[in-house]
Amino acid sequence: MTHTLSIPTSLKWHEDHLLILNQQKLPNVVEYLKLTTITEYFDAIISLKVRGAPAIGITAAYGLAQAASQYETDNLAEFKDYFYRDKQYLSDSRPTAVNLVWALNRLEYALEQVRSTNEARTNLLHSAIQIHAEDEEVCRMIGEYGLGLLGDKRKVMTICNAGSIATSKYGTALAPFHLGRERGLGFQVFACETRPVLQGARLTAWELQQSGVDVTLITDSMAAHTIKEKGIEAVIVGADRISLNGDTANKIGTSMLAIVCNHYKIPFYVAAPSSTFDLNSRTGEDIPIEERSPEEITKISGSLIAPDDIPVYNPAFDVTPHELITGIITEKGVLFQNFEKSIQQILNVK
Ligand code: MRU
């Protein structure tokens, strides 16, 4: 059987439900789950069945719009009370990726424009569909700018999964590789496995293989050695939240890569849509870092690999200081130091 190479996608809206690729089961099982109730949406996000900052935002937007479509009231004030309750519920599912709150705020803005509950139901769903569609174009633009920035560099390292399945399509950090393959550019990607949840091994390795990109898997502890021995020319990562000074929260292990890049004098790039910038975070100190369950570290596939009573520290993200970032690739262009000024410009902050 011949396998047709294609870029996998993880989110499909079908009139009255969302289908999500169950990222917990990849790469062994490729299954789509149907989400219809707000608790199913919440569970899918908190349990990492859907993950990656833009995909979380899109999913939450559909979840809130779908919940609102089921409110049994014609009273707009009562409708809004339900809406704010559910918005808060979904906002609390994961704390670090700001795209979640950004998407839910866009729905709130849509709700502020309406004069009836029927109009509200229609506008909320329309907004969620629009956020989903816009993200694909945003990621394509990030890919274009990323390709321009990488120039003739071909050996690139990444961590976690900032790919097509973490967005609506193409991804952020992985977008240049998907677009590059379509254009016959032979990237050689080195993917860090990304302990403890293994997004690099389970998701990035799978996604890039599916679309025909040359990808080699390494453990996180091999990054410095691999950069030196394999002649890695750049590192490119995604982001969950970027503060106004350019400090960037991304999957745990990212800041270690930036430090190594600094040592070996190779560029360290962050790729993210403008929805990942947080006007309320002045520096990385303001970014909440999610801590997850000890079992993610003490168990592999349900089996204990450490004493079961061992104290565990399991932060899911770290913050890379802006001084270590060579450039931030957005859909509006590439930002260089001084980030504060360029971030304000792309976000139109007066
Ligand atoms: O915990 P996860 O898997 O949601 O973490 C995801 C990341 O850190 C990604 O790099 C980031 O969200 C960017 S996705 C385009």
Short mmCIF file of C-alpha atoms and ligand atoms in Angstrom, two decimals:
data_model
loop_
_atom_site.label_atom_id
_atom_site.label_comp_id
_atom_site.label_asym_id
_atom_site.label_seq_id
_atom_site.Cartn_x
_atom_site.Cartn_y
_atom_site.Cartn_z
CA MET A 1 0.00 0.00 0.00
CA THR A 2 1.45 3.39 -0.88
CA HIS A 3 1.24 6.04 1.83
CA THR A 4 0.36 9.50 0.53
CA LEU A 5 2.41 12.08 2.33
CA SER A 6 0.30 14.81 3.84
CA ILE A 7 0.39 17.37 6.64
CA PRO A 8 -1.79 16.02 9.47
CA THR A 9 -4.40 18.28 11.06
CA SER A 10 -5.99 17.85 14.46
CA LEU A 11 -9.22 19.90 14.52
CA LYS A 12 -12.34 19.46 12.36
CA TRP A 13 -15.56 21.37 13.00
CA HIS A 14 -18.73 19.57 11.83
CA GLU A 15 -21.82 21.80 12.28
CA ASP A 16 -22.60 20.69 15.86
CA HIS A 17 -19.44 19.05 17.17
CA LEU A 18 -15.66 19.26 17.07
CA LEU A 19 -13.51 16.29 16.07
CA ILE A 20 -10.07 16.31 17.67
CA LEU A 21 -7.13 14.06 16.96
CA ASN A 22 -6.47 12.30 20.27
CA GLN A 23 -2.86 13.36 20.83
CA GLN A 24 -2.55 11.23 23.94
CA LYS A 25 -2.73 8.08 21.82
CA LEU A 26 -0.31 9.08 19.05
CA PRO A 27 1.69 7.64 17.40
CA ASN A 28 0.29 4.16 18.07
CA VAL A 29 -3.37 4.94 17.49
CA VAL A 30 -4.73 7.58 15.13
CA GLU A 31 -8.23 8.30 16.44
CA TYR A 32 -10.52 11.32 16.36
CA LEU A 33 -12.69 12.13 19.38
CA LYS A 34 -16.06 13.88 19.16
CA LEU A 35 -16.56 16.80 21.58
CA THR A 36 -20.05 18.12 22.27
CA THR A 37 -20.33 19.09 25.95
CA ILE A 38 -18.31 21.73 27.78
CA THR A 39 -16.92 19.14 30.21
CA GLU A 40 -15.66 17.08 27.26
CA TYR A 41 -13.89 20.18 25.91
CA PHE A 42 -12.39 20.95 29.35
CA ASP A 43 -11.23 17.36 29.80
CA ALA A 44 -9.69 17.22 26.30
CA ILE A 45 -7.62 20.34 27.06
CA ILE A 46 -6.52 19.50 30.62
CA SER A 47 -5.61 15.90 29.74
CA LEU A 48 -3.56 16.96 26.66
CA LYS A 49 -5.79 15.14 24.16
CA VAL A 50 -5.56 18.47 22.40
CA ARG A 51 -2.49 20.59 23.17
CA GLY A 52 -0.30 23.31 21.77
CA ALA A 53 -1.15 26.96 22.41
CA PRO A 54 -3.12 27.83 19.22
CA ALA A 55 -4.98 24.48 19.14
CA ILE A 56 -6.02 24.94 22.77
CA GLY A 57 -7.37 28.40 21.93
CA ILE A 58 -9.33 27.19 18.90
CA THR A 59 -10.76 24.22 20.83
CA ALA A 60 -11.82 26.39 23.77
CA ALA A 61 -13.51 28.85 21.37
CA TYR A 62 -15.57 26.03 19.82
CA GLY A 63 -16.31 24.68 23.31
CA LEU A 64 -17.66 28.00 24.55
CA ALA A 65 -19.65 28.63 21.35
CA GLN A 66 -21.12 25.15 21.53
CA ALA A 67 -22.00 25.49 25.22
CA ALA A 68 -23.67 28.83 24.46
CA SER A 69 -25.70 27.27 21.64
CA GLN A 70 -27.30 25.03 24.31
CA TYR A 71 -28.30 27.73 26.86
CA GLU A 72 -32.06 27.42 27.37
CA THR A 73 -32.94 31.07 27.73
CA ASP A 74 -34.09 33.98 25.54
CA ASN A 75 -33.02 36.51 28.17
CA LEU A 76 -29.76 38.13 27.08
CA ALA A 77 -28.63 39.07 30.61
CA GLU A 78 -29.13 35.49 31.79
CA PHE A 79 -27.39 34.19 28.63
CA LYS A 80 -24.37 36.39 29.45
CA ASP A 81 -24.24 35.09 33.03
CA TYR A 82 -24.00 31.52 31.72
CA PHE A 83 -21.41 32.64 29.16
CA TYR A 84 -19.11 34.26 31.76
CA ARG A 85 -19.38 31.20 34.04
CA ASP A 86 -18.38 28.87 31.18
CA LYS A 87 -15.67 31.22 29.92
CA GLN A 88 -14.05 31.16 33.37
CA TYR A 89 -14.36 27.36 33.54
CA LEU A 90 -12.53 26.87 30.22
CA SER A 91 -9.94 29.59 31.02
CA ASP A 92 -8.92 27.61 34.10
CA SER A 93 -8.14 24.43 32.14
CA ARG A 94 -4.48 25.33 31.43
CA PRO A 95 -2.70 28.42 32.77
CA THR A 96 0.37 29.10 30.60
CA ALA A 97 -0.77 29.25 26.95
CA VAL A 98 -2.24 32.73 26.60
CA ASN A 99 -3.93 31.86 23.28
CA LEU A 100 -6.63 30.19 25.37
CA VAL A 101 -7.70 33.44 27.06
CA TRP A 102 -7.07 35.40 23.85
CA ALA A 103 -9.57 33.20 21.93
CA LEU A 104 -12.17 33.31 24.71
CA ASN A 105 -11.82 37.11 24.89
CA ARG A 106 -12.57 37.31 21.17
CA LEU A 107 -15.82 35.47 21.82
CA GLU A 108 -16.61 37.85 24.65
CA TYR A 109 -16.08 40.77 22.27
CA ALA A 110 -18.44 39.12 19.75
CA LEU A 111 -21.06 38.72 22.48
CA GLU A 112 -20.81 42.40 23.41
CA GLN A 113 -21.97 43.34 19.87
CA VAL A 114 -25.31 41.45 19.91
CA ARG A 115 -28.85 42.41 20.89
CA SER A 116 -30.53 38.99 21.15
CA THR A 117 -29.70 35.48 22.30
CA ASN A 118 -30.22 34.11 18.78
CA GLU A 119 -27.78 36.63 17.37
CA ALA A 120 -25.39 35.70 20.19
CA ARG A 121 -25.48 31.97 19.32
CA THR A 122 -24.78 32.72 15.65
CA ASN A 123 -22.02 35.26 16.29
CA LEU A 124 -20.20 33.13 18.84
CA LEU A 125 -20.00 30.15 16.52
CA HIS A 126 -19.01 32.40 13.64
CA SER A 127 -16.15 33.82 15.76
CA ALA A 128 -14.87 30.36 16.67
CA ILE A 129 -14.89 29.31 12.99
CA GLN A 130 -13.11 32.54 12.08
CA ILE A 131 -10.39 32.03 14.74
CA HIS A 132 -9.84 28.53 13.34
CA ALA A 133 -9.60 29.69 9.72
CA GLU A 134 -7.39 32.70 10.51
CA ASP A 135 -4.90 30.50 12.38
CA GLU A 136 -4.16 28.48 9.24
CA GLU A 137 -3.25 31.60 7.29
CA VAL A 138 -1.25 32.96 10.25
CA CYS A 139 0.78 29.73 10.43
CA ARG A 140 1.38 29.76 6.67
CA MET A 141 2.78 33.30 6.97
CA ILE A 142 5.00 32.24 9.90
CA GLY A 143 6.28 29.44 7.65
CA GLU A 144 7.05 31.90 4.84
CA TYR A 145 8.94 34.28 7.14
CA GLY A 146 10.68 31.33 8.79
CA LEU A 147 11.87 30.03 5.41
CA GLY A 148 13.25 33.46 4.55
CA LEU A 149 15.04 33.69 7.87
CA LEU A 150 16.56 30.21 7.69
CA GLY A 151 17.90 30.96 4.20
CA ASP A 152 20.20 28.12 3.21
CA LYS A 153 20.40 26.61 6.70
CA ARG A 154 19.13 23.04 6.51
CA LYS A 155 20.09 21.34 9.81
CA VAL A 156 17.66 22.56 12.43
CA MET A 157 16.72 21.37 15.93
CA THR A 158 13.36 21.73 17.68
CA ILE A 159 11.68 20.72 20.94
CA CYS A 160 8.12 19.72 21.87
CA ASN A 161 5.53 19.90 19.09
CA ALA A 162 4.84 23.31 17.66
CA GLY A 163 3.49 21.70 14.54
CA SER A 164 0.42 21.34 12.41
CA ILE A 165 -1.38 19.32 15.09
CA ALA A 166 -0.72 22.06 17.68
CA THR A 167 -2.46 24.62 15.44
CA SER A 168 -5.07 24.59 12.69
CA LYS A 169 -2.44 23.63 10.09
CA TYR A 170 1.34 23.94 9.32
CA GLY A 171 2.26 24.82 12.93
CA THR A 172 4.60 27.60 14.01
CA ALA A 173 8.12 26.23 14.57
CA LEU A 174 7.45 23.38 12.11
CA ALA A 175 5.76 25.52 9.44
CA PRO A 176 9.01 26.24 7.53
CA PHE A 177 9.68 22.49 7.27
CA HIS A 178 6.20 21.69 5.93
CA LEU A 179 6.33 24.54 3.41
CA GLY A 180 9.94 23.68 2.61
CA ARG A 181 9.03 20.10 1.77
CA GLU A 182 6.29 21.29 -0.59
CA ARG A 183 9.00 23.32 -2.35
CA GLY A 184 11.55 20.53 -2.45
CA LEU A 185 13.88 22.02 0.20
CA GLY A 186 15.61 19.21 2.06
CA PHE A 187 15.54 20.16 5.73
CA GLN A 188 17.12 17.79 8.21
CA VAL A 189 15.23 18.22 11.47
CA PHE A 190 16.47 16.97 14.85
CA ALA A 191 13.59 16.56 17.32
CA CYS A 192 14.24 16.49 21.08
CA GLU A 193 12.02 13.81 22.64
CA THR A 194 10.71 16.33 25.23
CA ARG A 195 10.47 14.61 28.60
CA PRO A 196 8.23 13.98 30.41
CA VAL A 197 5.23 13.84 28.05
CA LEU A 198 7.32 13.12 24.93
CA GLN A 199 5.64 15.54 22.52
CA GLY A 200 8.84 15.45 20.44
CA ALA A 201 9.00 11.67 20.17
CA ARG A 202 5.29 10.92 19.93
CA LEU A 203 4.06 13.96 18.00
CA THR A 204 6.80 15.87 16.14
CA ALA A 205 8.54 12.72 14.91
CA TRP A 206 5.16 11.33 13.76
CA GLU A 207 3.90 14.57 12.20
CA LEU A 208 7.09 15.24 10.20
CA GLN A 209 7.24 11.64 9.03
CA GLN A 210 3.62 11.87 7.87
CA SER A 211 4.44 14.86 5.72
CA GLY A 212 7.72 13.48 4.40
CA VAL A 213 10.18 15.71 6.26
CA ASP A 214 13.54 14.15 7.17
CA VAL A 215 13.44 13.91 10.99
CA THR A 216 15.84 12.35 13.50
CA LEU A 217 14.86 11.77 17.12
CA ILE A 218 17.24 12.44 20.03
CA THR A 219 16.76 12.52 23.81
CA ASP A 220 16.83 15.95 25.43
CA SER A 221 20.17 15.24 27.08
CA MET A 222 21.76 14.75 23.64
CA ALA A 223 21.00 18.28 22.44
CA ALA A 224 24.36 19.96 23.18
CA HIS A 225 26.37 17.04 21.80
CA THR A 226 24.19 16.82 18.69
CA ILE A 227 24.45 20.55 17.99
CA LYS A 228 28.24 20.24 18.01
CA GLU A 229 28.63 16.87 16.29
CA LYS A 230 25.94 17.18 13.61
CA GLY A 231 26.58 20.83 12.83
CA ILE A 232 23.10 22.08 13.74
CA GLU A 233 22.73 25.53 12.17
CA ALA A 234 19.71 26.86 14.08
CA VAL A 235 17.16 25.95 16.75
CA ILE A 236 13.52 26.89 16.27
CA VAL A 237 10.82 26.51 18.93
CA GLY A 238 7.20 27.51 19.54
CA ALA A 239 5.81 29.60 22.39
CA ASP A 240 2.97 29.52 24.89
CA ARG A 241 3.24 33.11 26.06
CA ILE A 242 5.58 35.96 25.19
CA SER A 243 5.88 38.93 27.51
CA LEU A 244 6.31 42.53 26.36
CA ASN A 245 10.09 42.41 26.69
CA GLY A 246 10.36 39.20 24.60
CA ASP A 247 10.84 36.71 27.47
CA THR A 248 9.21 33.52 26.16
CA ALA A 249 7.47 30.67 27.95
CA ASN A 250 7.61 27.38 26.07
CA LYS A 251 7.85 23.67 26.86
CA ILE A 252 10.24 22.75 29.66
CA GLY A 253 13.73 22.30 28.23
CA THR A 254 13.48 25.21 25.80
CA SER A 255 15.60 27.64 27.83
CA MET A 256 18.33 24.99 28.10
CA LEU A 257 18.48 24.87 24.28
CA ALA A 258 18.74 28.67 24.12
CA ILE A 259 21.70 28.59 26.53
CA VAL A 260 23.42 25.92 24.42
CA CYS A 261 22.80 27.93 21.22
CA ASN A 262 24.37 30.93 22.89
CA HIS A 263 27.44 28.86 23.73
CA TYR A 264 27.83 27.48 20.21
CA LYS A 265 26.93 30.84 18.59
CA ILE A 266 24.04 29.52 16.50
CA PRO A 267 20.70 31.35 16.15
CA PHE A 268 17.83 30.54 18.50
CA TYR A 269 14.44 31.40 16.96
CA VAL A 270 10.96 31.50 18.49
CA ALA A 271 7.98 31.12 16.11
CA ALA A 272 4.58 32.31 17.34
CA PRO A 273 1.43 34.11 16.22
CA SER A 274 0.71 37.59 17.59
CA SER A 275 -2.05 35.98 19.73
CA THR A 276 0.77 34.48 21.87
CA PHE A 277 2.00 37.90 23.02
CA ASP A 278 0.61 38.94 26.38
CA LEU A 279 0.21 42.66 26.95
CA ASN A 280 -0.35 41.95 30.64
CA SER A 281 3.05 40.26 31.12
CA ARG A 282 5.78 42.89 31.30
CA THR A 283 8.52 40.26 31.76
CA GLY A 284 8.75 36.49 32.09
CA GLU A 285 8.31 36.88 35.84
CA ASP A 286 4.62 37.64 35.18
CA ILE A 287 3.98 34.37 33.29
CA PRO A 288 2.22 31.60 35.27
CA ILE A 289 3.99 28.29 34.89
CA GLU A 290 1.81 25.18 34.91
CA GLU A 291 2.89 22.35 37.21
CA ARG A 292 1.58 18.93 36.31
CA SER A 293 1.15 15.62 38.10
CA PRO A 294 4.17 13.70 39.49
CA GLU A 295 3.04 10.59 37.58
CA GLU A 296 4.17 12.21 34.32
CA ILE A 297 7.71 11.79 35.66
CA THR A 298 7.55 8.71 37.87
CA LYS A 299 5.66 6.52 35.39
CA ILE A 300 6.09 5.50 31.77
CA SER A 301 3.04 3.88 30.12
CA GLY A 302 1.58 3.31 33.60
CA SER A 303 4.70 1.55 34.97
CA LEU A 304 6.64 3.06 37.86
CA ILE A 305 10.23 3.97 36.96
CA ALA A 306 11.04 5.69 40.28
CA PRO A 307 10.20 5.10 43.95
CA ASP A 308 6.49 5.88 44.17
CA ASP A 309 6.92 8.20 47.17
CA ILE A 310 9.74 10.27 45.66
CA PRO A 311 9.14 14.04 45.80
CA VAL A 312 8.74 15.36 42.25
CA TYR A 313 8.94 18.84 40.73
CA ASN A 314 7.18 18.90 37.34
CA PRO A 315 6.97 22.36 35.75
CA ALA A 316 5.55 21.98 32.22
CA PHE A 317 7.15 25.17 30.86
CA ASP A 318 10.18 27.38 31.31
CA VAL A 319 10.93 30.97 30.37
CA THR A 320 13.73 31.79 27.95
CA PRO A 321 15.14 35.24 28.71
CA HIS A 322 14.84 37.62 25.74
CA GLU A 323 18.62 38.21 25.56
CA LEU A 324 19.04 34.60 24.38
CA ILE A 325 16.52 34.91 21.53
CA THR A 326 17.91 35.80 18.10
CA GLY A 327 14.54 36.50 16.52
CA ILE A 328 10.79 35.97 16.96
CA ILE A 329 9.00 34.85 13.80
CA THR A 330 5.40 36.09 13.66
CA GLU A 331 2.78 36.26 10.89
CA LYS A 332 3.58 39.96 10.61
CA GLY A 333 7.31 39.55 10.13
CA VAL A 334 10.42 38.72 12.15
CA LEU A 335 11.17 40.69 15.32
CA PHE A 336 14.73 41.31 16.44
CA GLN A 337 16.18 43.03 19.51
CA ASN A 338 15.00 45.47 20.90
CA PHE A 339 11.90 43.29 21.29
CA GLU A 340 9.97 45.70 23.52
CA LYS A 341 9.74 48.25 20.73
CA SER A 342 9.04 45.77 17.90
CA ILE A 343 6.44 43.87 19.95
CA GLN A 344 4.57 47.12 20.67
CA GLN A 345 4.68 47.95 16.96
CA ILE A 346 3.15 44.66 15.76
CA LEU A 347 0.51 44.76 18.50
CA ASN A 348 -0.28 48.42 17.72
CA VAL A 349 0.28 49.45 21.33
CA LYS A 350 0.27 53.27 21.52
O1 MRU B 1 2.07 21.12 27.06
P1 MRU B 1 1.90 21.36 25.60
O2 MRU B 1 2.12 20.15 24.77
O3 MRU B 1 0.59 22.08 25.29
O4 MRU B 1 3.06 22.40 25.25
C1 MRU B 1 3.11 22.92 23.94
C2 MRU B 1 4.27 23.76 23.65
O5 MRU B 1 5.09 24.08 24.50
C3 MRU B 1 4.38 24.30 22.24
O6 MRU B 1 5.70 24.48 21.85
C4 MRU B 1 3.65 25.65 22.16
O7 MRU B 1 2.36 25.55 22.69
C5 MRU B 1 3.56 26.14 20.78
S1 MRU B 1 2.41 25.22 19.78
C6 MRU B 1 2.39 25.92 18.25
#
